[in-house]
Short mmCIF file of C-alpha atoms in Angstrom, two decimals:
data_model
loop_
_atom_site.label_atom_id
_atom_site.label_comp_id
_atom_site.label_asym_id
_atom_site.label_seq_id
_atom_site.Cartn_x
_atom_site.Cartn_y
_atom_site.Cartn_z
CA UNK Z 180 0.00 0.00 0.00
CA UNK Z 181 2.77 2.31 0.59
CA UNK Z 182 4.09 2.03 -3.00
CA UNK Z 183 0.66 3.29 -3.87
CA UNK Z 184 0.69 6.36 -1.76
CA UNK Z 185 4.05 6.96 -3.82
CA UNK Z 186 2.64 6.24 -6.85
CA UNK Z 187 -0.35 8.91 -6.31
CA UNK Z 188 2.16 11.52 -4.77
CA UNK Z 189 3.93 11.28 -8.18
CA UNK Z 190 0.54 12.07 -10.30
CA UNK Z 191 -0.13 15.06 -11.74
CA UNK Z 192 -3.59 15.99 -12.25
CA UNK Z 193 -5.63 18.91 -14.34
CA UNK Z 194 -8.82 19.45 -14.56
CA UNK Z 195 -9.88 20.05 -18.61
CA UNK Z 196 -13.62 20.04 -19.32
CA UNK Z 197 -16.71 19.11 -17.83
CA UNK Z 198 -20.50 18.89 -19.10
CA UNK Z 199 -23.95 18.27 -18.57
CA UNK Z 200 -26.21 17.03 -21.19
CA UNK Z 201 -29.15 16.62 -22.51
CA UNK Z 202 -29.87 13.65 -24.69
CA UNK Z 203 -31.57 15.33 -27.99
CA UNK Z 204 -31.37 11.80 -30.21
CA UNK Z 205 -30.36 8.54 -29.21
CA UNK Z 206 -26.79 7.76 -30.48
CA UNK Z 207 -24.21 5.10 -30.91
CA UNK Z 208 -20.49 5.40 -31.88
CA UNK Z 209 -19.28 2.31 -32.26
CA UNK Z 210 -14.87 3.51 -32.16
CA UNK Z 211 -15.95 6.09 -29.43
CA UNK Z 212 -12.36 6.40 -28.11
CA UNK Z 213 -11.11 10.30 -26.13
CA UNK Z 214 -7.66 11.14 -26.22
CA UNK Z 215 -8.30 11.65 -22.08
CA UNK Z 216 -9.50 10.02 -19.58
CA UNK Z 217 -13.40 10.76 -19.01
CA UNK Z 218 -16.38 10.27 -16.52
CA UNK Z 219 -19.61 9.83 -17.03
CA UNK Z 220 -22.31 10.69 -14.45
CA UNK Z 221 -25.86 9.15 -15.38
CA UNK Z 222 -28.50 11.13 -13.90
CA UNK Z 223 -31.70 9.74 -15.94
CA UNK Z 224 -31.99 7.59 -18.82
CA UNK Z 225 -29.78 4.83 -20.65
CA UNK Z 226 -25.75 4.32 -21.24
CA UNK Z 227 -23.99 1.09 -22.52
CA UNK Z 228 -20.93 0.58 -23.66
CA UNK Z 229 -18.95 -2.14 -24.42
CA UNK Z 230 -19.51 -5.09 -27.11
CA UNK Z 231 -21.73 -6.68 -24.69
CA UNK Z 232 -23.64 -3.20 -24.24
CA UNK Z 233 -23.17 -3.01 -20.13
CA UNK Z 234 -25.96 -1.22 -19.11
CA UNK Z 235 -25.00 1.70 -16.34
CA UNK Z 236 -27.67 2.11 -13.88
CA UNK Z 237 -28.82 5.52 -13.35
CA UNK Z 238 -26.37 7.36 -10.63
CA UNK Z 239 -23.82 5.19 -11.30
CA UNK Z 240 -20.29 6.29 -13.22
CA UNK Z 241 -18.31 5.00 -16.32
CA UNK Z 242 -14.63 5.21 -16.58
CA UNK Z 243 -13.45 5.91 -19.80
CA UNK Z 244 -9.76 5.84 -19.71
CA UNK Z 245 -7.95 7.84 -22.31
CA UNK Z 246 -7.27 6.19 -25.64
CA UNK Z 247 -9.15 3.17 -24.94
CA UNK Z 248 -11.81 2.75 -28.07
CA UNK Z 249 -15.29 1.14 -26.61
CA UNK Z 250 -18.72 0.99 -28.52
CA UNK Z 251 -20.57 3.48 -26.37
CA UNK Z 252 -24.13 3.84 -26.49
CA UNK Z 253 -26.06 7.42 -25.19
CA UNK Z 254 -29.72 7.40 -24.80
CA UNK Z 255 -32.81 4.95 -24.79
CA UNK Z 256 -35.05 3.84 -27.19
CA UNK Z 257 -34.52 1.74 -30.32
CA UNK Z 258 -34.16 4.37 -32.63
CA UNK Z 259 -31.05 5.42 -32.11
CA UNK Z 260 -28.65 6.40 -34.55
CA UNK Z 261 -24.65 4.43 -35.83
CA UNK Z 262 -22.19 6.60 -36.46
CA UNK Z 263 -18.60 6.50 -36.63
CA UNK Z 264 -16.35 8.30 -33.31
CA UNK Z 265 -14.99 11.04 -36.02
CA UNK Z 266 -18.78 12.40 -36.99
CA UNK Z 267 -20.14 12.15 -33.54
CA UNK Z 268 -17.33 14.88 -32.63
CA UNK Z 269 -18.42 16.93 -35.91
CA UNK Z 270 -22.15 16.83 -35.02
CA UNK Z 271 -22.25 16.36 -31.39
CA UNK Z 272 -24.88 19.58 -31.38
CA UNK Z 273 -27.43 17.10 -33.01
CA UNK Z 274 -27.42 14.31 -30.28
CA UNK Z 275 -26.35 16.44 -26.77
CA UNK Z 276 -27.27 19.32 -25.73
CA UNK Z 277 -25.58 21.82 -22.65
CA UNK Z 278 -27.77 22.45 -19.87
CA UNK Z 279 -27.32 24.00 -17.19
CA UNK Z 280 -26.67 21.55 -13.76
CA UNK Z 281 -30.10 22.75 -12.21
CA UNK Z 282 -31.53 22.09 -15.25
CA UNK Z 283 -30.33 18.44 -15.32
CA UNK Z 284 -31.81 18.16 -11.56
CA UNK Z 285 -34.91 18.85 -12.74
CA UNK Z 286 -35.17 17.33 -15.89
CA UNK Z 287 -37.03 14.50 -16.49
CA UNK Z 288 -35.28 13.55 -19.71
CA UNK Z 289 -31.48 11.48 -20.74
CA UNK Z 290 -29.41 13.36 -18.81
CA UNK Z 291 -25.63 12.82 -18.25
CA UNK Z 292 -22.61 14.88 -16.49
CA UNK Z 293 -19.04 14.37 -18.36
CA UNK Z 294 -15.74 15.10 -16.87
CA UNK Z 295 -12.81 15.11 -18.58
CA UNK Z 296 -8.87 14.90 -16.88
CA UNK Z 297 -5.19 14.45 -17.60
CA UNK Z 298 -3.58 12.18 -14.63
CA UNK Z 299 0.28 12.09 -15.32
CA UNK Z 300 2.57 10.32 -13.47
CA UNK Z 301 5.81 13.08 -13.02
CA UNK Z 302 4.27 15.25 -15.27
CA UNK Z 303 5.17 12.56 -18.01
CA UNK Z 304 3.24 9.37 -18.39
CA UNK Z 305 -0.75 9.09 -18.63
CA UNK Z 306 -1.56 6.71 -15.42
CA UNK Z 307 -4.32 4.97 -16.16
CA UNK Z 308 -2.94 4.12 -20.07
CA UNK Z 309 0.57 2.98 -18.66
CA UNK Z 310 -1.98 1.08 -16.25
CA UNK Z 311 -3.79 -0.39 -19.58
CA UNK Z 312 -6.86 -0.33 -17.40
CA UNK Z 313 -10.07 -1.14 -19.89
CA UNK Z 314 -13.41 1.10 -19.39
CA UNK Z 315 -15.68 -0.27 -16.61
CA UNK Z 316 -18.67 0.78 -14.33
CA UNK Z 317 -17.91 2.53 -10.76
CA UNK Z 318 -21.00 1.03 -9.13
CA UNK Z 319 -22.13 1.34 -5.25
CA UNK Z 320 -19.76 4.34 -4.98
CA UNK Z 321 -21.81 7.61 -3.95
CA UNK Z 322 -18.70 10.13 -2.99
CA UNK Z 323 -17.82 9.53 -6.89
CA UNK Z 324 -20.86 10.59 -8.20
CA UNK Z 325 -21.19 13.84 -5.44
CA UNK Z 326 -17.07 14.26 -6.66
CA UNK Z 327 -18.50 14.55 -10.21
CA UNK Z 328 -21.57 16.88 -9.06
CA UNK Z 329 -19.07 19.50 -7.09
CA UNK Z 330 -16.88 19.79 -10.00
CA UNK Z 331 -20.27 20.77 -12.56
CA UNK Z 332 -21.51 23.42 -10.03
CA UNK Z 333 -17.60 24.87 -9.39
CA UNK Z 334 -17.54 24.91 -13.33
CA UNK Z 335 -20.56 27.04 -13.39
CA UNK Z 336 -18.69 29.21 -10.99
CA UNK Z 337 -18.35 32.67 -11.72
CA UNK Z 338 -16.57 33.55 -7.89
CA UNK Z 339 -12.59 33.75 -7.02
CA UNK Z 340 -10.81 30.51 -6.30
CA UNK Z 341 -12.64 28.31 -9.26
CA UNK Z 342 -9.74 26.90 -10.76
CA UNK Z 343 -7.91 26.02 -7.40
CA UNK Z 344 -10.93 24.44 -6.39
CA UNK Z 345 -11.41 22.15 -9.74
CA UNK Z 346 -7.82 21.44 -9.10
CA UNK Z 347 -8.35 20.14 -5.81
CA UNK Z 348 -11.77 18.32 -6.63
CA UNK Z 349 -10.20 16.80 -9.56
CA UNK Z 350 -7.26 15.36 -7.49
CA UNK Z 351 -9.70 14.02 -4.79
CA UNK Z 352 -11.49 12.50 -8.24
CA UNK Z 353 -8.89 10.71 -9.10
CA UNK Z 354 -7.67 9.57 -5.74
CA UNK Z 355 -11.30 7.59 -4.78
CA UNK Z 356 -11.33 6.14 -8.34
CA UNK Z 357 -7.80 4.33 -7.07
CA UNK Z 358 -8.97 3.60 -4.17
CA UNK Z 359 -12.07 2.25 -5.44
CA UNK Z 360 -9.93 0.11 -7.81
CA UNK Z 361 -8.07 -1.46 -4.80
CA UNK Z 362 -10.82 -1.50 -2.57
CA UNK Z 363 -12.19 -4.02 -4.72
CA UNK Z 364 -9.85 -5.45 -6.28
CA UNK Z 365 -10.26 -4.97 -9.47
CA UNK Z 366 -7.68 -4.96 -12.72
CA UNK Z 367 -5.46 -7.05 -10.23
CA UNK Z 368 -3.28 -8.84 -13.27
CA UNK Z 369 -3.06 -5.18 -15.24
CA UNK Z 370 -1.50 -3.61 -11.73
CA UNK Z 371 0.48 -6.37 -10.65
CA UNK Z 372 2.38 -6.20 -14.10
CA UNK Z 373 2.19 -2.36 -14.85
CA UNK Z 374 2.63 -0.45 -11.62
CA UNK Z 375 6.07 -2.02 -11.64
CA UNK Z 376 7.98 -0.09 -13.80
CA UNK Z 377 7.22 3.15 -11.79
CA UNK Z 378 9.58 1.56 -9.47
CA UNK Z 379 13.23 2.20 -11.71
CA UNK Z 380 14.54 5.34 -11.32
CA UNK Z 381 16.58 5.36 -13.94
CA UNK Z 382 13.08 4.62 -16.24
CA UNK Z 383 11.45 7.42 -14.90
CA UNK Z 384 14.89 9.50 -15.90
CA UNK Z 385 14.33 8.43 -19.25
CA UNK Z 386 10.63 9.73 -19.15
CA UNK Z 387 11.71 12.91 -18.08
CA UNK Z 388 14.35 13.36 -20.38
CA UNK Z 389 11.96 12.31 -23.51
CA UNK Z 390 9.43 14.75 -22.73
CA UNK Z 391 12.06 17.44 -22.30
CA UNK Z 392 13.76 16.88 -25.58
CA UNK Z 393 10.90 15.77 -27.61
CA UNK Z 394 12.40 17.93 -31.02
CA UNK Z 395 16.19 16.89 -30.54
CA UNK Z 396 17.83 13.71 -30.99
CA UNK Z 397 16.32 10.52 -28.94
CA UNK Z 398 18.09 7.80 -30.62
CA UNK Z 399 18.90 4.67 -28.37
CA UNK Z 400 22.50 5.51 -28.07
CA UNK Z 401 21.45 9.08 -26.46
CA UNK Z 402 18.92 7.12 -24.63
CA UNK Z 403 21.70 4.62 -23.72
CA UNK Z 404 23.53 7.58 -22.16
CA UNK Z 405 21.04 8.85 -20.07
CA UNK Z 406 20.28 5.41 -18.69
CA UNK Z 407 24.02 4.79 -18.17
CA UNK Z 408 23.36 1.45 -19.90
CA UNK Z 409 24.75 0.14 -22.85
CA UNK Z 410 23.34 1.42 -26.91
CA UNK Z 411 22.41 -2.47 -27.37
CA UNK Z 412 21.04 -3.00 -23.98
CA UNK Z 413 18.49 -0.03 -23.53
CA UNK Z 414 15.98 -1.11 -25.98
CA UNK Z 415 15.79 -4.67 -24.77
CA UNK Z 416 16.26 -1.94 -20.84
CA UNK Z 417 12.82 -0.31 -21.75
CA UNK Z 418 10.83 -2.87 -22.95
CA UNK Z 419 11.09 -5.21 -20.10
CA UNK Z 420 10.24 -2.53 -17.96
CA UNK Z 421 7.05 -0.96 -20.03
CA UNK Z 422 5.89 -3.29 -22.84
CA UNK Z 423 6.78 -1.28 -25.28
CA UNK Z 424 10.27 -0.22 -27.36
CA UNK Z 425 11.53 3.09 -26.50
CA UNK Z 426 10.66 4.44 -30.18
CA UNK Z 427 7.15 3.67 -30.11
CA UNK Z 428 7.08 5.57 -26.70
CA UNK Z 429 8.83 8.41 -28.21
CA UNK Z 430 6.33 8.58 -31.13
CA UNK Z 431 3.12 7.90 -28.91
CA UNK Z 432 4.51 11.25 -26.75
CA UNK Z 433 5.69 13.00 -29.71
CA UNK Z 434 2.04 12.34 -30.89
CA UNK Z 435 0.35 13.74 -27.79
CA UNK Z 436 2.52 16.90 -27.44
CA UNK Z 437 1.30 17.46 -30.68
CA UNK Z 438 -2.12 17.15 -30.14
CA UNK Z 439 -1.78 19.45 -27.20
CA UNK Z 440 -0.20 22.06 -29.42
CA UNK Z 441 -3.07 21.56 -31.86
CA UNK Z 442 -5.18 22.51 -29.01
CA UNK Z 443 -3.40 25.44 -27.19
CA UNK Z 444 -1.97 27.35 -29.86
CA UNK Z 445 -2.27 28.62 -33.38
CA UNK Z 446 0.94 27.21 -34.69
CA UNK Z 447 0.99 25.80 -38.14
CA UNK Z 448 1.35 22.17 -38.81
CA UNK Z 449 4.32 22.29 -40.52
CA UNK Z 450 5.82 24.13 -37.53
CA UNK Z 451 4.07 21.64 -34.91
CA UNK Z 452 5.79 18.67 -36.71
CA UNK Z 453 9.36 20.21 -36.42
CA UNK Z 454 8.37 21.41 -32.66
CA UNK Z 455 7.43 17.32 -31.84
CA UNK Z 456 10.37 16.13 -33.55
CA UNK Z 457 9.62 15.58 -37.35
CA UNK Z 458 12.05 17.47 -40.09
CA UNK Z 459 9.49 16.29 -42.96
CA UNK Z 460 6.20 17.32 -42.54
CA UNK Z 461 4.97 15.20 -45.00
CA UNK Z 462 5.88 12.42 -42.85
CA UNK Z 463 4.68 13.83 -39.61
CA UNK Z 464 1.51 13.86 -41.31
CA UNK Z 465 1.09 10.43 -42.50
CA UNK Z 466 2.13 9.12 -39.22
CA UNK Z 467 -0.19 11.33 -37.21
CA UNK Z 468 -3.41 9.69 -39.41
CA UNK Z 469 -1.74 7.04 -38.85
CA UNK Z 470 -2.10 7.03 -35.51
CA UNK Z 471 -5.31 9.11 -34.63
CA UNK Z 472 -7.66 8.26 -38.08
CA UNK Z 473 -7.93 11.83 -38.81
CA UNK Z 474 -5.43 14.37 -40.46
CA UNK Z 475 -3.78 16.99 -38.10
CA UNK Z 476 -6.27 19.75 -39.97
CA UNK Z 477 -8.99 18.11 -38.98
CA UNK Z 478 -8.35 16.94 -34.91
CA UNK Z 479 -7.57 21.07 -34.72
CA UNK Z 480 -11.38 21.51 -35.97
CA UNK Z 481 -12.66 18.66 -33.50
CA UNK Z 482 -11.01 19.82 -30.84
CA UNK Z 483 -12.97 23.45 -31.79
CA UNK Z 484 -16.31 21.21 -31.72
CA UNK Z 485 -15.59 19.89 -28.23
CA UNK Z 486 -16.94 22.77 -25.89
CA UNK Z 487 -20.53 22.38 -27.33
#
């Protein structure tokens, strides 16, 4: 248990977005997938997700961990509409609409609360994707759900101290949904293998210096360096330790720092892709589609869609 306090001492957290809606039409996405890690409140109505179609019960909460893809289903009825993850985010307006949170008390229709956070462990590696935890249903857990309701009236906030407080309602978010993870033991295999490699100091130098040098050279023999391990040791170093080869790492953050520039700034793609690490654009480009579905261009337009 100690390692875990550790572990959560380490995590960075940040409040980014939160939501009520209304349901205006029935809707499932069958690749829903967010690039962070989201809750879902259900005050009234129907949500499934899964291939199985889990139905949560009203007041409970689904976990959707950042870049985990799940067929997600929002609203009853059988009339519902398939589409694909990439129109949902261009037409969200048409299936959700933003109330206000005393309007969702009072409401008698599909109503849901979404809250959306970055947990980072050192400022550097997404938690609960290093912990390859899968969606699932928080169920019996009431301080959750209230957790979830504090952060929608703070967001509607117009007083001083409303970001401090997200902060600190986001961290005490993210702390019970731990907890409630050990509590019941759940994901038991995916922690017992994952939470490991938090343990290697040298690893987490390695993080550090990735994320700090994400446009200069990263080849293994730099990596080797900063490891103090030898060129033809360190990949075979990193994957024991995370899965995963140290290049595909480098990519997947080059990838998200450039997603995160997409959203905070007005930079041009071209200058994104040298910023992240890529000298041809060209190439930065295929390999972002690659990796996301959709061209740069476009995620910057989702990503304007979002707030709806």
């Amino acid at each position: 248990m100690e390692y875990y306090n550790k572990l959560i001492e380490s995590v960075n957290i940040r409040f980014l977005r939160g939501f009520n809606y209304q349901v205006q039409k029935p809707v499932s996405v069958a690749d829903h997938k967010e690039f962070d890690n989201m809750l879902i409140l259900l005050h009234n109505g129907t949500v499934k997700f899964g291939e199985d179609q889990e139905l949560l019960n009203e007041g409970e909460v689904l976990f959707l961990p950042g870049e985990k893809k799940t067929p997600l289903t929002i609203g009853g009825g059988n009339k519902h509409v398939d589409i694909s993850m990439d129109k949902f985010q261009e037409n969200k307006r048409k299936y959700l609409q933003s109330v206000s949170f005393k309007e969702i008390r009072n409401s008698e229709e599909d109503c849901i609360s979404v809250v959306s956070f970055e947990s980072k462990v050192f400022d550097v590696v997404n938690l609960f994707n290093s912990l390859d935890i899968p969606p699932f249903i928080i169920r019996f857990n009431d301080r959750i759900a209230i957790l979830i309701e504090d952060i929608m009236k703070e967001v509607e906030q117009t007083s001083i101290g409303k970001e401090r407080s997200l902060r600190a309602l986001s961290e005490a978010l993210v702390i019970e949904i731990l907890r409630h993870i050990l509590k019941n033991r759940l994901f038991v295999e995916e922690l017992s293998t994952n939470v490991t490699y938090f343990k290697d100091p040298r690893l987490i130098e390695l993080f550090k210096f990735i994320k700090t040098n994400l446009g200069g050279d990263l080849s293994n023999k730099v990596l080797a360096q900063v490891a103090n391990v030898s060129e033809d040791y360190v990949g075979q170093y990193f994957k024991m330790l995370t899965g995963i080869n140290p290049q595909d790492y480098i990519e997947y953050q080059r990838m998200e720092a450039a997603v995160d520039l997409l959203r905070t700034t007005k930079k041009s793609i071209r200058d994104i892709g040298k910023e992240v690490g890529y000298k041809d654009t060209a190439y930065f480009c295929r390999r972002f589609k690659m990796m996301y579905g959709v061209p740069a261009g476009k995620m910057r337009r989702r990503e304007s869609l979002i707030n709806v």
